[in-house]
JSON list of C-alpha atoms in Angstrom, two decimals:
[
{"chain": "B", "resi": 1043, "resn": "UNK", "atom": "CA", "xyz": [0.00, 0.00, 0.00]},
{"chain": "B", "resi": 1044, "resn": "UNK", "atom": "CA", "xyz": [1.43, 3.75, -1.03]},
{"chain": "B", "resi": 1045, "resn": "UNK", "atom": "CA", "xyz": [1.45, 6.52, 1.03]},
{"chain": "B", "resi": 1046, "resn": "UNK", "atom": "CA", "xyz": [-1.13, 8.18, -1.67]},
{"chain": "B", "resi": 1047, "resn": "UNK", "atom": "CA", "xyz": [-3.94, 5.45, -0.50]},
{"chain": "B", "resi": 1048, "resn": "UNK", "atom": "CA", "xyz": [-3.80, 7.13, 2.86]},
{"chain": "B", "resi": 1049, "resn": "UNK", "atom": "CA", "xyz": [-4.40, 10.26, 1.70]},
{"chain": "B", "resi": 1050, "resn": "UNK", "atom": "CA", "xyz": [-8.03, 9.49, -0.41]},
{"chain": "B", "resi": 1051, "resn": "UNK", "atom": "CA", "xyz": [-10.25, 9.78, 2.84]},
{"chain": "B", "resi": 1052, "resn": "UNK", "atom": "CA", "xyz": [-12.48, 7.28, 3.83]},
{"chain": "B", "resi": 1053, "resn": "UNK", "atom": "CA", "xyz": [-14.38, 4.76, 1.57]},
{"chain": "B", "resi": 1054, "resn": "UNK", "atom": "CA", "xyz": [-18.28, 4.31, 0.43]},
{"chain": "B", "resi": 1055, "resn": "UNK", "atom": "CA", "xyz": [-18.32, 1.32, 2.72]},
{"chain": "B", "resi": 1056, "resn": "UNK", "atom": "CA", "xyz": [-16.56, 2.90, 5.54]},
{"chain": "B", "resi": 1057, "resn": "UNK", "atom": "CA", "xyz": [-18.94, 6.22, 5.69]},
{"chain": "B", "resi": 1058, "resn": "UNK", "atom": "CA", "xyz": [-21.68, 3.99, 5.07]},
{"chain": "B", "resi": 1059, "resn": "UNK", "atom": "CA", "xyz": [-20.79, 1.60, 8.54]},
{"chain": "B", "resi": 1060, "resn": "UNK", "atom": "CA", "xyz": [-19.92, 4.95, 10.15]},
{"chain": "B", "resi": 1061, "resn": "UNK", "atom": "CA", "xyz": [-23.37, 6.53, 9.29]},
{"chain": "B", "resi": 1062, "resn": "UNK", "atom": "CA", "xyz": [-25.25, 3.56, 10.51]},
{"chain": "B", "resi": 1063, "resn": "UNK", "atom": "CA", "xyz": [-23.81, 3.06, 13.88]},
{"chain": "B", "resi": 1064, "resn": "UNK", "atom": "CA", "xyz": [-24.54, 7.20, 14.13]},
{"chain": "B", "resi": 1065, "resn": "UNK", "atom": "CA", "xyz": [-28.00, 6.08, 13.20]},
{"chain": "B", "resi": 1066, "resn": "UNK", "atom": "CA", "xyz": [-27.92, 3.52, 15.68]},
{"chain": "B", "resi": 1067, "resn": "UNK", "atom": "CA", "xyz": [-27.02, 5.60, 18.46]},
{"chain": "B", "resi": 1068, "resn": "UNK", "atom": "CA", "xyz": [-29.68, 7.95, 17.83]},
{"chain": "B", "resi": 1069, "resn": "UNK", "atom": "CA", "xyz": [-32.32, 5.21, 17.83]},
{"chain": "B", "resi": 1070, "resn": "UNK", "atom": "CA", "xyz": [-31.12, 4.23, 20.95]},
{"chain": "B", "resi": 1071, "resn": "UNK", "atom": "CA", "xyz": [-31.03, 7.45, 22.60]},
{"chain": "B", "resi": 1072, "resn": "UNK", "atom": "CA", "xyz": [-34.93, 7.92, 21.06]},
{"chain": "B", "resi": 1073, "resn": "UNK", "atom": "CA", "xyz": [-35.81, 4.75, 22.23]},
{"chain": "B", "resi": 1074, "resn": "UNK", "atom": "CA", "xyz": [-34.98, 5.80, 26.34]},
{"chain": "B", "resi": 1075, "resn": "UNK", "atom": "CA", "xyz": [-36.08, 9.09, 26.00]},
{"chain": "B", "resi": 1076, "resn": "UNK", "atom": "CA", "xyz": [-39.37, 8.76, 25.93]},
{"chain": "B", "resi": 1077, "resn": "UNK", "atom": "CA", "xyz": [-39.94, 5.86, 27.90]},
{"chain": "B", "resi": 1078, "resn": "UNK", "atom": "CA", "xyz": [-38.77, 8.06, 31.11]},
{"chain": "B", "resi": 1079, "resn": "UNK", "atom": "CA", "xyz": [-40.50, 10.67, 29.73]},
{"chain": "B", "resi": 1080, "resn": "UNK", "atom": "CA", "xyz": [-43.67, 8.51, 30.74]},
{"chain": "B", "resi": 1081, "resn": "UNK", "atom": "CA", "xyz": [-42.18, 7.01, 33.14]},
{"chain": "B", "resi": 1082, "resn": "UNK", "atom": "CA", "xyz": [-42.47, 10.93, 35.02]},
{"chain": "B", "resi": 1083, "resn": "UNK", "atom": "CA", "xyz": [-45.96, 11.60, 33.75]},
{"chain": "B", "resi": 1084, "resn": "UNK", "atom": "CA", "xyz": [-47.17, 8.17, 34.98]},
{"chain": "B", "resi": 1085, "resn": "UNK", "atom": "CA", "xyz": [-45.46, 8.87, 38.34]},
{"chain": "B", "resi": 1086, "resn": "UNK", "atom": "CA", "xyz": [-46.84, 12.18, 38.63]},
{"chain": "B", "resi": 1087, "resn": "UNK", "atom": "CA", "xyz": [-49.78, 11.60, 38.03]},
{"chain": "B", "resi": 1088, "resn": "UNK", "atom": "CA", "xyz": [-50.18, 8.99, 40.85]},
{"chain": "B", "resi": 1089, "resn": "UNK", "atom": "CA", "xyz": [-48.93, 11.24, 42.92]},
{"chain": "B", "resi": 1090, "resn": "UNK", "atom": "CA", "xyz": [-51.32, 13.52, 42.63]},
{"chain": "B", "resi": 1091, "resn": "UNK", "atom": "CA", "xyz": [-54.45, 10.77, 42.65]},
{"chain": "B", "resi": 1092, "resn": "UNK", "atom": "CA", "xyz": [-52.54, 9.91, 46.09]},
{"chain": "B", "resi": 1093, "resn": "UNK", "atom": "CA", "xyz": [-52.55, 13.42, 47.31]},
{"chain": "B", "resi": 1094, "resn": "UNK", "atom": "CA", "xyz": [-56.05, 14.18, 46.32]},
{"chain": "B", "resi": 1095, "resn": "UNK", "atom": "CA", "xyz": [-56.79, 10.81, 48.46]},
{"chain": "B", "resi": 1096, "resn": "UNK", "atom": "CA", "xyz": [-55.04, 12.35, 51.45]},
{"chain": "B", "resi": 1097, "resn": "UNK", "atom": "CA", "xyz": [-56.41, 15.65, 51.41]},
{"chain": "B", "resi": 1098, "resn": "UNK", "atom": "CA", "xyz": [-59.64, 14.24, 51.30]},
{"chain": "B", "resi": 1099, "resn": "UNK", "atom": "CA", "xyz": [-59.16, 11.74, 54.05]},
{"chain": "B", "resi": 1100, "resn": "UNK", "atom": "CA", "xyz": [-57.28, 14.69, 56.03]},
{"chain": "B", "resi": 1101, "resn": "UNK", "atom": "CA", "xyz": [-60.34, 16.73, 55.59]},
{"chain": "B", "resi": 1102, "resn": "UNK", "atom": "CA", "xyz": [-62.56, 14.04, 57.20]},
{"chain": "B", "resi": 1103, "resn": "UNK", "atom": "CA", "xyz": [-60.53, 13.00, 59.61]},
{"chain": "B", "resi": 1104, "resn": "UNK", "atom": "CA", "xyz": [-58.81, 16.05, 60.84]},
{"chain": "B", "resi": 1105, "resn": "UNK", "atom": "CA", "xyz": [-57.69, 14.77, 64.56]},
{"chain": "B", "resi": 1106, "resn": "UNK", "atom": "CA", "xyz": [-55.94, 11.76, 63.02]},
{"chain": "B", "resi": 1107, "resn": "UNK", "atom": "CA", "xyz": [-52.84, 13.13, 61.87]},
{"chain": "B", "resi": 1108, "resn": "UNK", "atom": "CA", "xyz": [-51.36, 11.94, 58.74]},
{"chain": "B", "resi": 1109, "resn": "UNK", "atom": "CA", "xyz": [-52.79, 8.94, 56.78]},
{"chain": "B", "resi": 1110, "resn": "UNK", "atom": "CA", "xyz": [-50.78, 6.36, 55.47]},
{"chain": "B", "resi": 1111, "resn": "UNK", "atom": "CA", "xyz": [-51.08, 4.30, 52.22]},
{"chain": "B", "resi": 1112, "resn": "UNK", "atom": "CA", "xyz": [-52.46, 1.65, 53.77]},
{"chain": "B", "resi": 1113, "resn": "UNK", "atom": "CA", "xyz": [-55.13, 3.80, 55.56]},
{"chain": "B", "resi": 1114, "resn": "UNK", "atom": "CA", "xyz": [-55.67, 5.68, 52.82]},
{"chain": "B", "resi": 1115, "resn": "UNK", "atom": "CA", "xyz": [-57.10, 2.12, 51.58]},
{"chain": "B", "resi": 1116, "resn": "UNK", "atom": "CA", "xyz": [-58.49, 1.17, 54.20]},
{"chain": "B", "resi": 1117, "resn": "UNK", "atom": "CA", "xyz": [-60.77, 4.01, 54.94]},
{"chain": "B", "resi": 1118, "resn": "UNK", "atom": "CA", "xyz": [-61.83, 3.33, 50.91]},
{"chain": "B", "resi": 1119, "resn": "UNK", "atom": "CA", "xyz": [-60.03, 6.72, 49.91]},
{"chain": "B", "resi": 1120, "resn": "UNK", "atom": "CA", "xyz": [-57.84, 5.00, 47.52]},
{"chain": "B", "resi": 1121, "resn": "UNK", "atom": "CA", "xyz": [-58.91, 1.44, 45.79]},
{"chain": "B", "resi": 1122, "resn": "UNK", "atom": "CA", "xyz": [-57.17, -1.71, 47.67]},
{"chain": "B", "resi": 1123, "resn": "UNK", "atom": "CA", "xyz": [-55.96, -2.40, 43.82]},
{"chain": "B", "resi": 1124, "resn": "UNK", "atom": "CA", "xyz": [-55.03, 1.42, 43.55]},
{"chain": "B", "resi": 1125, "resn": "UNK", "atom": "CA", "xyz": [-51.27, 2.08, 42.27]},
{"chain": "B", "resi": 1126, "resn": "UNK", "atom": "CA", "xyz": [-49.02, 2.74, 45.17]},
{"chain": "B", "resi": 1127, "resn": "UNK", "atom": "CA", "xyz": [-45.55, 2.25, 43.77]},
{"chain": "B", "resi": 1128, "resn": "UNK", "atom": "CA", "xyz": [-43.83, 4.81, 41.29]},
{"chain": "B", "resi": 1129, "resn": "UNK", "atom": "CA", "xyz": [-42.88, 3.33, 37.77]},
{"chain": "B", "resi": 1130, "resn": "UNK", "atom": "CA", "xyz": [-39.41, 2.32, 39.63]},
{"chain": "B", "resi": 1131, "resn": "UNK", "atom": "CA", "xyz": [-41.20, -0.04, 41.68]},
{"chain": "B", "resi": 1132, "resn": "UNK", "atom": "CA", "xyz": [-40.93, 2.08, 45.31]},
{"chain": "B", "resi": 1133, "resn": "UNK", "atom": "CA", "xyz": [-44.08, 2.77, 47.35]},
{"chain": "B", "resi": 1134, "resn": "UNK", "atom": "CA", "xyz": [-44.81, 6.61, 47.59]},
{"chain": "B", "resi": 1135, "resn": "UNK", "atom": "CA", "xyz": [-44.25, 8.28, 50.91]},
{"chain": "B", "resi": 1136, "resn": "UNK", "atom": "CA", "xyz": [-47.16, 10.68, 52.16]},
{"chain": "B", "resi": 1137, "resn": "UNK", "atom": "CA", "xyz": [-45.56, 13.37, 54.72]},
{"chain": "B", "resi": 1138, "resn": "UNK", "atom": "CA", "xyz": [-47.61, 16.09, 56.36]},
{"chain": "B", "resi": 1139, "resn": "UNK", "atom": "CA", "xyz": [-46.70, 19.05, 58.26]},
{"chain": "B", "resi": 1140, "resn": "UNK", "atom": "CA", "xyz": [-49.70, 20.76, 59.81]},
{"chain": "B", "resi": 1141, "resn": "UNK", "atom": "CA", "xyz": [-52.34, 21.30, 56.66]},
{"chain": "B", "resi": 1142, "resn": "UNK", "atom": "CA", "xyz": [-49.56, 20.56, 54.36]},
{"chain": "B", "resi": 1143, "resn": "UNK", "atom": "CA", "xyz": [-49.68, 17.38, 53.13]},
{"chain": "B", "resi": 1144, "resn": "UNK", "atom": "CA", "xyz": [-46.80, 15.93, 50.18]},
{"chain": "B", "resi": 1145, "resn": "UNK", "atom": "CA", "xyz": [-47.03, 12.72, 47.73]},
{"chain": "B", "resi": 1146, "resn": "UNK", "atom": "CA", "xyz": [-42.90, 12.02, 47.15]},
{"chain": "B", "resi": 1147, "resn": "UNK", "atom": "CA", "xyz": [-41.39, 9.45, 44.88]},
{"chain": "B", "resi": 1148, "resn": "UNK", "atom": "CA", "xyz": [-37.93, 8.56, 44.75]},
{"chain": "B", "resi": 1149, "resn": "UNK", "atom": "CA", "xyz": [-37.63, 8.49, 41.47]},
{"chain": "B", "resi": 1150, "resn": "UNK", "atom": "CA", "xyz": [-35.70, 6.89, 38.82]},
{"chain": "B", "resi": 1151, "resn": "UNK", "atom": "CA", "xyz": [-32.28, 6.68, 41.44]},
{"chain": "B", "resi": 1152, "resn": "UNK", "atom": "CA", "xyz": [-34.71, 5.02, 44.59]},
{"chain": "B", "resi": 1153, "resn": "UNK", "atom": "CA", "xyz": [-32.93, 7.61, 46.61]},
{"chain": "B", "resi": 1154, "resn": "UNK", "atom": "CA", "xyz": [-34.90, 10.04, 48.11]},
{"chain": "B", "resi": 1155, "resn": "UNK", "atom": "CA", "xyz": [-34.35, 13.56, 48.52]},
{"chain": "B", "resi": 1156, "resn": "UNK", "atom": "CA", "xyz": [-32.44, 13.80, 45.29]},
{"chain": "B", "resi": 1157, "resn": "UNK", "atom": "CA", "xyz": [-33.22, 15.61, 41.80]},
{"chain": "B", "resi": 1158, "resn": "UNK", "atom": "CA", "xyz": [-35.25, 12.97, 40.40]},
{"chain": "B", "resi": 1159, "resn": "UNK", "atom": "CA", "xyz": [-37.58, 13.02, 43.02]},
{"chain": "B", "resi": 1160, "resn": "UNK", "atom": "CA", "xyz": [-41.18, 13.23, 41.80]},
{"chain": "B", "resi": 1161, "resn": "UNK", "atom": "CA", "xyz": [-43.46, 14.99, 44.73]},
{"chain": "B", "resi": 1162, "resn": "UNK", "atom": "CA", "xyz": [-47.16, 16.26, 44.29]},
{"chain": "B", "resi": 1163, "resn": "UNK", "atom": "CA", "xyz": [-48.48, 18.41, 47.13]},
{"chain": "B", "resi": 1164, "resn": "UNK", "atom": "CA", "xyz": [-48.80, 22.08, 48.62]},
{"chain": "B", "resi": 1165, "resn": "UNK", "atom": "CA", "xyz": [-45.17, 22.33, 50.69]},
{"chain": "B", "resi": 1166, "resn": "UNK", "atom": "CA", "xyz": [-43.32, 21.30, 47.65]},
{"chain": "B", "resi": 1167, "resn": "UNK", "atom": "CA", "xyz": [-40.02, 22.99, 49.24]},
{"chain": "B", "resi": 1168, "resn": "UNK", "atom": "CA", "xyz": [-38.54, 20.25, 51.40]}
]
């Protein structure tokens, strides 16, 4: 091979190999992209099915502190077959603070109190 077959570039074939793994890559970024995408909504949304549950049990039940899921289910606020875990598989956490109650996921990590968290409720700062 000369020195002068270096200097031509790449070939058809090798442009063509290089555009489909770029291709690939792409699809595969596509692919994960929206699935968390609804992965959020989905979580967010239960969240805030929870939250209306507790507000509403709160509301009746004002001298009983904080409900829990399983209260929550109990009491017939939330279906016994109702969605308690986020799209990660982890059970939401209801906390309340005075009137305030808050709906928190863990997210996508399972860690709570980090970015990713997914929280419905009125003290949305802690």
């Amino acid at each position: 091979m000369s020195l002068t077959s270096f200097s031509r570039g790449p070939t058809v074939l090798q442009l063509g190999i290089l555009a489909l793994f770029v291709i690939g890559i792409g699809g595969a970024v596509q692919l994960a992209g929206p699935d968390e995408t609804d992965r959020l909504g989905e979580a967010s949304d239960t969240a805030g099915e929870i939250l209306a549950a507790a507000e509403a049990w709160q509301s009746e039940n004002t001298d009983r502190g904080c409900p829990t899921l399983s209260r929550l289910m109990s009491d017939n606020q939330l279906a016994e077959d109702a969605r308690v875990e986020d799209p990660w598989g982890q059970r939401f956490s209801i906390q309340c603070e005075d009137a305030d109650i808050m709906v928190r996921s863990a997210g996508r990590d399972g860690r709570n109190r980090t970015s990713d968290d997914v929280r419905a409720g009125s003290n949305l700062s802690s």
